[in-house]
Short mmCIF file of C-alpha atoms in Angstrom, two decimals:
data_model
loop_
_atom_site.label_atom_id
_atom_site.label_comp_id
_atom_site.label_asym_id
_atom_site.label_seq_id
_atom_site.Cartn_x
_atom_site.Cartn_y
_atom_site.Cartn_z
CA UNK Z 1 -25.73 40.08 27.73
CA UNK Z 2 -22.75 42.13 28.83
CA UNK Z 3 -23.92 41.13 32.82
CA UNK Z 4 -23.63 37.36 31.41
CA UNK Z 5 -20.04 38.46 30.32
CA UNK Z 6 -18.71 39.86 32.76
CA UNK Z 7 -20.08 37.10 35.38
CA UNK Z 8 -18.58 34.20 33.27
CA UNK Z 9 -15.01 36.08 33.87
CA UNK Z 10 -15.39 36.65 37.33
CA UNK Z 11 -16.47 33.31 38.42
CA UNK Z 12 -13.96 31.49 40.05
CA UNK Z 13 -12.21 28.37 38.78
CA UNK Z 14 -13.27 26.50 41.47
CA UNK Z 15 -16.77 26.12 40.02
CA UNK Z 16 -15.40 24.16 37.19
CA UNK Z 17 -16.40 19.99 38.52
CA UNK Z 18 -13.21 18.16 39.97
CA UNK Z 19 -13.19 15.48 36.86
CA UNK Z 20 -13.61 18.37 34.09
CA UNK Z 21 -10.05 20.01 36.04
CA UNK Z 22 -8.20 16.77 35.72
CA UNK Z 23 -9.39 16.33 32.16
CA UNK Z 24 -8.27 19.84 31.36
CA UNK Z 25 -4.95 19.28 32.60
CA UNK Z 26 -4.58 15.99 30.85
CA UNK Z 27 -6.00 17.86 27.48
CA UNK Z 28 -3.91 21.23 27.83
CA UNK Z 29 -0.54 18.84 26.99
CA UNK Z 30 1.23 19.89 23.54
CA UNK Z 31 0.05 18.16 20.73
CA UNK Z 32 2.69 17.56 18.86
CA UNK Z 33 3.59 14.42 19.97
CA UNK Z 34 0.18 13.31 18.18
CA UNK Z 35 1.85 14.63 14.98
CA UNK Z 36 5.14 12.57 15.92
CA UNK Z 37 3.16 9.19 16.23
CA UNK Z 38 1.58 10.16 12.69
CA UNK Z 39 5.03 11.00 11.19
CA UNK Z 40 5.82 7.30 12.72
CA UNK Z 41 2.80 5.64 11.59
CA UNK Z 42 3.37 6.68 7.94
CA UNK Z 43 7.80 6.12 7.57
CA UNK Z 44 6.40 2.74 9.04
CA UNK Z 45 3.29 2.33 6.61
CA UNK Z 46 5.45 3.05 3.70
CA UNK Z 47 8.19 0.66 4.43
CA UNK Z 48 5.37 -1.73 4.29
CA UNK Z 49 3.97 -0.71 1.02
CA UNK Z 50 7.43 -0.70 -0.49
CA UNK Z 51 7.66 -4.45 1.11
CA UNK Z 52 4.32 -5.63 -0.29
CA UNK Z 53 5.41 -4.63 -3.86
CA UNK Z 54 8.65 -5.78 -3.82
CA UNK Z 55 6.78 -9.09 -2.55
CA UNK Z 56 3.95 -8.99 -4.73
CA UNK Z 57 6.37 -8.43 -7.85
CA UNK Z 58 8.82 -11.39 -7.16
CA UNK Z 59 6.00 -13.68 -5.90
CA UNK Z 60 4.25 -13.75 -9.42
CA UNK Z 61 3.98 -16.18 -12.68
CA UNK Z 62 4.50 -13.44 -15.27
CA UNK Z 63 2.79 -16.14 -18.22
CA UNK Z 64 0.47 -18.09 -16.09
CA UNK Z 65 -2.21 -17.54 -19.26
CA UNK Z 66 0.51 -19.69 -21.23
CA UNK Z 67 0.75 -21.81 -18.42
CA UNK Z 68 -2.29 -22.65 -18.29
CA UNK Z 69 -2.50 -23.72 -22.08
CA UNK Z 70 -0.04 -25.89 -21.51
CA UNK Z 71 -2.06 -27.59 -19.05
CA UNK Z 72 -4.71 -28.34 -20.36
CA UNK Z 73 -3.09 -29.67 -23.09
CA UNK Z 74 -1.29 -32.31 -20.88
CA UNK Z 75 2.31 -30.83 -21.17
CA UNK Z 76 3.50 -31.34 -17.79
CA UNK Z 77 7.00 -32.17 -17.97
CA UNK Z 78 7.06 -28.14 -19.95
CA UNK Z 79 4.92 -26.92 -17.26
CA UNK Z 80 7.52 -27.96 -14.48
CA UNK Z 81 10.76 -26.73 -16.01
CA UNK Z 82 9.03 -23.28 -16.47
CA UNK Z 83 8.25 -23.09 -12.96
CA UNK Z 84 11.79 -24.33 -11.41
CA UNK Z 85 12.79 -21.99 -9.18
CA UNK Z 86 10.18 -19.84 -8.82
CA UNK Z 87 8.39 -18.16 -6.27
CA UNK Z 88 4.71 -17.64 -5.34
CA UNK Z 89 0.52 -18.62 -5.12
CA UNK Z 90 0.76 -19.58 -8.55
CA UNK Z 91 4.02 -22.28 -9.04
CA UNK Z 92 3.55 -23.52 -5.35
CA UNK Z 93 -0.22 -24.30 -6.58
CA UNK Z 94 1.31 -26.13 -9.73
CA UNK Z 95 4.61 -27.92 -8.05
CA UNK Z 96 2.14 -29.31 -5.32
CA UNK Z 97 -0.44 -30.25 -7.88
CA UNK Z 98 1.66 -32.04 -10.39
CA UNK Z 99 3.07 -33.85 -7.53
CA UNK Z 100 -0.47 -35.26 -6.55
CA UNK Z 101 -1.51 -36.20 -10.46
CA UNK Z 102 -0.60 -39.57 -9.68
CA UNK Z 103 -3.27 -39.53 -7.53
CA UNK Z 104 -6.24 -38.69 -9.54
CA UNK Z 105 -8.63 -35.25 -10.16
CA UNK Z 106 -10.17 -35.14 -6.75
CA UNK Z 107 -6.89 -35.27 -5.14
CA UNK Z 108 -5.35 -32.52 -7.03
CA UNK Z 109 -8.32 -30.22 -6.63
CA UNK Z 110 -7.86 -31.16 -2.60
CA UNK Z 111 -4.12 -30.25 -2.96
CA UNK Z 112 -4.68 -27.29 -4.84
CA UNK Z 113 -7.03 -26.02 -2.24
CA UNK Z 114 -5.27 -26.87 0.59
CA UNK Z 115 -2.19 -24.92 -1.38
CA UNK Z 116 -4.12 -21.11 -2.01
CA UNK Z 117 -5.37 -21.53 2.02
CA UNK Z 118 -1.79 -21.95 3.07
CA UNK Z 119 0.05 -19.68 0.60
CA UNK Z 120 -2.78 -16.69 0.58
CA UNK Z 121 -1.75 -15.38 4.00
CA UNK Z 122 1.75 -14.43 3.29
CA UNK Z 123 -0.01 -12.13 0.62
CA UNK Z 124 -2.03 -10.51 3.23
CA UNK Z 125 0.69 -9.85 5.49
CA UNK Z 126 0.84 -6.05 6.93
CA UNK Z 127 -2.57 -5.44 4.86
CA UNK Z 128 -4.54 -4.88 8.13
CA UNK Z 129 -2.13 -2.61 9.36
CA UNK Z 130 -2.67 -0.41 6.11
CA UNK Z 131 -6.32 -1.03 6.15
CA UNK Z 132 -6.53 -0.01 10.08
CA UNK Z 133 -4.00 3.06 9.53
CA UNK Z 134 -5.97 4.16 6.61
CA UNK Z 135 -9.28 4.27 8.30
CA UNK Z 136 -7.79 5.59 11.50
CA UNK Z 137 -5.23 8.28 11.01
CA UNK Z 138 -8.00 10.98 9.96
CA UNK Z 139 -8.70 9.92 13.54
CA UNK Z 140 -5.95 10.12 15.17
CA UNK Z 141 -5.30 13.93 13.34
CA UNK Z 142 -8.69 15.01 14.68
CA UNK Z 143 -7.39 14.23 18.28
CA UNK Z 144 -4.23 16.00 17.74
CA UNK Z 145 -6.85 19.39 16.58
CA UNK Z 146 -9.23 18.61 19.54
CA UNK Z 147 -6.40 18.96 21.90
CA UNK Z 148 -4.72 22.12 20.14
CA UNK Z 149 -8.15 23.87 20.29
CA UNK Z 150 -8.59 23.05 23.78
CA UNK Z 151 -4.99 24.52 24.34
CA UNK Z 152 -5.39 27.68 22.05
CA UNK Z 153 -8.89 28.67 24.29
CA UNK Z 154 -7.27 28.13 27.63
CA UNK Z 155 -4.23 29.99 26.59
CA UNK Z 156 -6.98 32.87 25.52
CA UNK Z 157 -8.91 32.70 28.64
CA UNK Z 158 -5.13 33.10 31.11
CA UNK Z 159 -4.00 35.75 28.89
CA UNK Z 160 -4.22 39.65 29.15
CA UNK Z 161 -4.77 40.27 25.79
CA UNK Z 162 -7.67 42.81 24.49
CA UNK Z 163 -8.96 43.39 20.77
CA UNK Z 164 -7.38 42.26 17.40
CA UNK Z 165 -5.16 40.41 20.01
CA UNK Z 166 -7.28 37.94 20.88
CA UNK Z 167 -8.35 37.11 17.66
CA UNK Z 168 -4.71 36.66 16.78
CA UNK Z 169 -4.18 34.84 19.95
CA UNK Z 170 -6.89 32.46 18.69
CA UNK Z 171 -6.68 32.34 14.79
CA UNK Z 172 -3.02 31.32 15.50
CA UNK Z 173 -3.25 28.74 17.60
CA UNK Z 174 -6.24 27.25 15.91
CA UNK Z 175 -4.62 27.03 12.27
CA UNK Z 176 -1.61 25.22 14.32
CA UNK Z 177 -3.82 22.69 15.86
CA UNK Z 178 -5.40 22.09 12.35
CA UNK Z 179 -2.12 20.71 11.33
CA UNK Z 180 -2.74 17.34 13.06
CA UNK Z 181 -5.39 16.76 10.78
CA UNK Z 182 -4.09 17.52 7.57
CA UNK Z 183 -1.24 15.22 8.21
CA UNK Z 184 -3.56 12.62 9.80
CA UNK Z 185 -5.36 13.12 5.91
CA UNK Z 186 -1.85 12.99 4.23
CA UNK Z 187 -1.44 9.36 6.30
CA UNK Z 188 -4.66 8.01 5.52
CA UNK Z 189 -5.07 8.52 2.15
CA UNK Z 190 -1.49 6.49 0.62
CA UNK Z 191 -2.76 3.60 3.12
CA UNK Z 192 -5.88 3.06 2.11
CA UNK Z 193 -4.77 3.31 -1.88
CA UNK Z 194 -2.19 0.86 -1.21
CA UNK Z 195 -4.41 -1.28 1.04
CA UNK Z 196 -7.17 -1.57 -1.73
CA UNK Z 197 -4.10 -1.93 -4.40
CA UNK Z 198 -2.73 -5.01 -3.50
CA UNK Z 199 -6.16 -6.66 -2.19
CA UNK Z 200 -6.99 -6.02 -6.22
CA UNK Z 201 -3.91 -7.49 -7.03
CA UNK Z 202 -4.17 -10.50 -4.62
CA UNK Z 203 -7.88 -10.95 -5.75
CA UNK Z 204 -6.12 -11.38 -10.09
CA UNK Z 205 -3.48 -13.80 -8.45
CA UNK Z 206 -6.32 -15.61 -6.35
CA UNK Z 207 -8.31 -15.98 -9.93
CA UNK Z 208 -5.17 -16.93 -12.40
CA UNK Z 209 -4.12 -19.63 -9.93
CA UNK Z 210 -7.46 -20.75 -9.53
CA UNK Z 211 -7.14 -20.99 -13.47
CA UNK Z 212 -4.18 -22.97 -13.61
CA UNK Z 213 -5.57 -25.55 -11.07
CA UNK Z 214 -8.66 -25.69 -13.76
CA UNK Z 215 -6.43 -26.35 -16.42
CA UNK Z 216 -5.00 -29.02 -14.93
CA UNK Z 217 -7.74 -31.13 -13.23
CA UNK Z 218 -9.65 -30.62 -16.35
CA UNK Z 219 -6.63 -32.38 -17.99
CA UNK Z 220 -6.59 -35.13 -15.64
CA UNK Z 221 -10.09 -35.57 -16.13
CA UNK Z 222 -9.68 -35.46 -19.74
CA UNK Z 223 -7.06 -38.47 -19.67
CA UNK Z 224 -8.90 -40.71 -17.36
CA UNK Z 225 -11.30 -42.46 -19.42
CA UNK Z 226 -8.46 -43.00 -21.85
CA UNK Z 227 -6.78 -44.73 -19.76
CA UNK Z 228 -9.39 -47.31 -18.33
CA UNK Z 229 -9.63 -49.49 -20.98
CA UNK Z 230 -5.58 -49.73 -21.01
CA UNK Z 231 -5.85 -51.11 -17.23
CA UNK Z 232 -8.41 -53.55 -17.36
CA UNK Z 233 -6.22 -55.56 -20.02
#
C-alpha cells in the first residue's frame, strides 16, 4: 500500500491522456461565476413571479359565481355593464360571447372556445421559464460543486502541505464548493412553488370561465324554443 503511494506521487503528469489535461484545465476555472448566473437566474425569476401576480390579480372577475347567476337567468344587459372595462379570461369570454348570442348556442360555444385558446397563453407567459429554472438550478448548483471539488483536489495535489494541513486544505475548499448547490436549492425551490402556484390558479380561472360560458349557452338554449312559435307567425 505505501509502494502504491508513493508511485502515484512520483509518476509524472505526462501520463495523465491529452483530452483528460485539457478537461482539467477547462474544469480547474473558479466557480463562482456559476454562483453569479444563479444569483441572475433568480433576481430574474422573481421579477417574473412578481409579474405573474400582479397579472394574475388584475386579469380576474372577482364575482364570476354571481356572474354566472345572472346568466343563466338571461340578464345580459346586467352582465355587460359589470364587465365594462375589465380585464381578463373571464370578461373577454363573456364580451365575445354576448356579442355572438345573436347568433345562436352553437355559435357562442364556438366563440367561447375560440376565446380561452386565444386568451390562455398570455396566462402562461414566463411559466416555462419558472418550470425549467425550477427543475434545473439544483443542476446547475451541482456543476458549480463538481468544479470546486475538482479545484480543491488539484490545489491539494500542487501544494506542500503535510498533516492536519491537508485536511484543512481540503475540508475548506470543499464546504466552499458546496455553496453552489445550496444556492442552486435556494433557486429552485421559489420557482417551482410559484410555477405550480399560478398553473393552480390558471387551472380555477380555466374552470370559472368555462362556467360562465355554461351559464350562458344554457340560457340561450333555454330561450330558443320560446321563441319558435313567435317566428313562425
Amino acid at each position: 500500500m505505501p509502494s502504491t503511494f508513493l508511485f502515484a506521487q512520483l509518476a509524472p503528469s505526462e501520463q495523465v491522456g491529452w483530452l483528460s489535461r485539457k478537461l482539467l484545465g477547462v474544469t480547474l476555472t473558479s466557480a463562482e461565476w456559476v454562483l453569479w448566473l444563479l444569483v441572475i437566474l433568480s433576481v430574474l425569476s422573481i421579477a417574473l413571479m412578481l409579474e405573474r401576480a400582479v397579472y394574475f390579480i388584475t386579469h380576474r372577475l372577482p364575482d364570476s359565481e354571481a356572474l354566472a347567476v345572472k346568466l343563466a337567468r338571461g340578464e345580459f344587459e346586467a352582465v355587460r355593464s359589470a364587465i365594462q372595462g375589465k380585464k381578463g379570461m373571464e370578461a373577454a369570454v363573456i364580451r365575445e360571447a354576448l356579442a355572438s348570442s345573436a347568433q345562436g348556442a352553437d355559435t357562442v360555444e364556438q366563440v367561447i372556445a375560440s376565446t380561452v385558446a386565444r386568451e390562455r397563453p398570455q396566462y402562461e407567459r414566463y411559466l416555462s421559464f419558472l418550470g425549467t429554472l425550477g427543475n434545473n438550478a439544483p443542476f446547475i448548483g451541482l456543476f458549480g460543486t463538481v468544479l470546486g471539488i475538482i479545484k480543491a483536489f488539484h490545489d491539494l495535489g500542487t501544494a506542500n502541505v503535510k498533516g492536519a494541513a491537508i485536511q484543512e486544505t481540503v475540508m475548506a475548499g470543499i464546504s466552499e464548493a458546496l455553496v453552489a448547490t445550496a444556492v442552486g436549492l435556494a433557486v429552485a425551490i421559489p420557482a417551482v412553488v410559484a410555477f405550480n402556484t399560478f398553473n393552480r390558479q390558471l387551472k380555477t380561472l380555466t374552470s370559472r370561465t368555462t362556467a360562465l360560458g355554461h351559464a350562458l349557452v344554457g340560457s340561450l338554449r333555454a330561450q330558443r324554443p320560446a321563441g319558435t312559435p313567435g317566428e313562425g307567425r
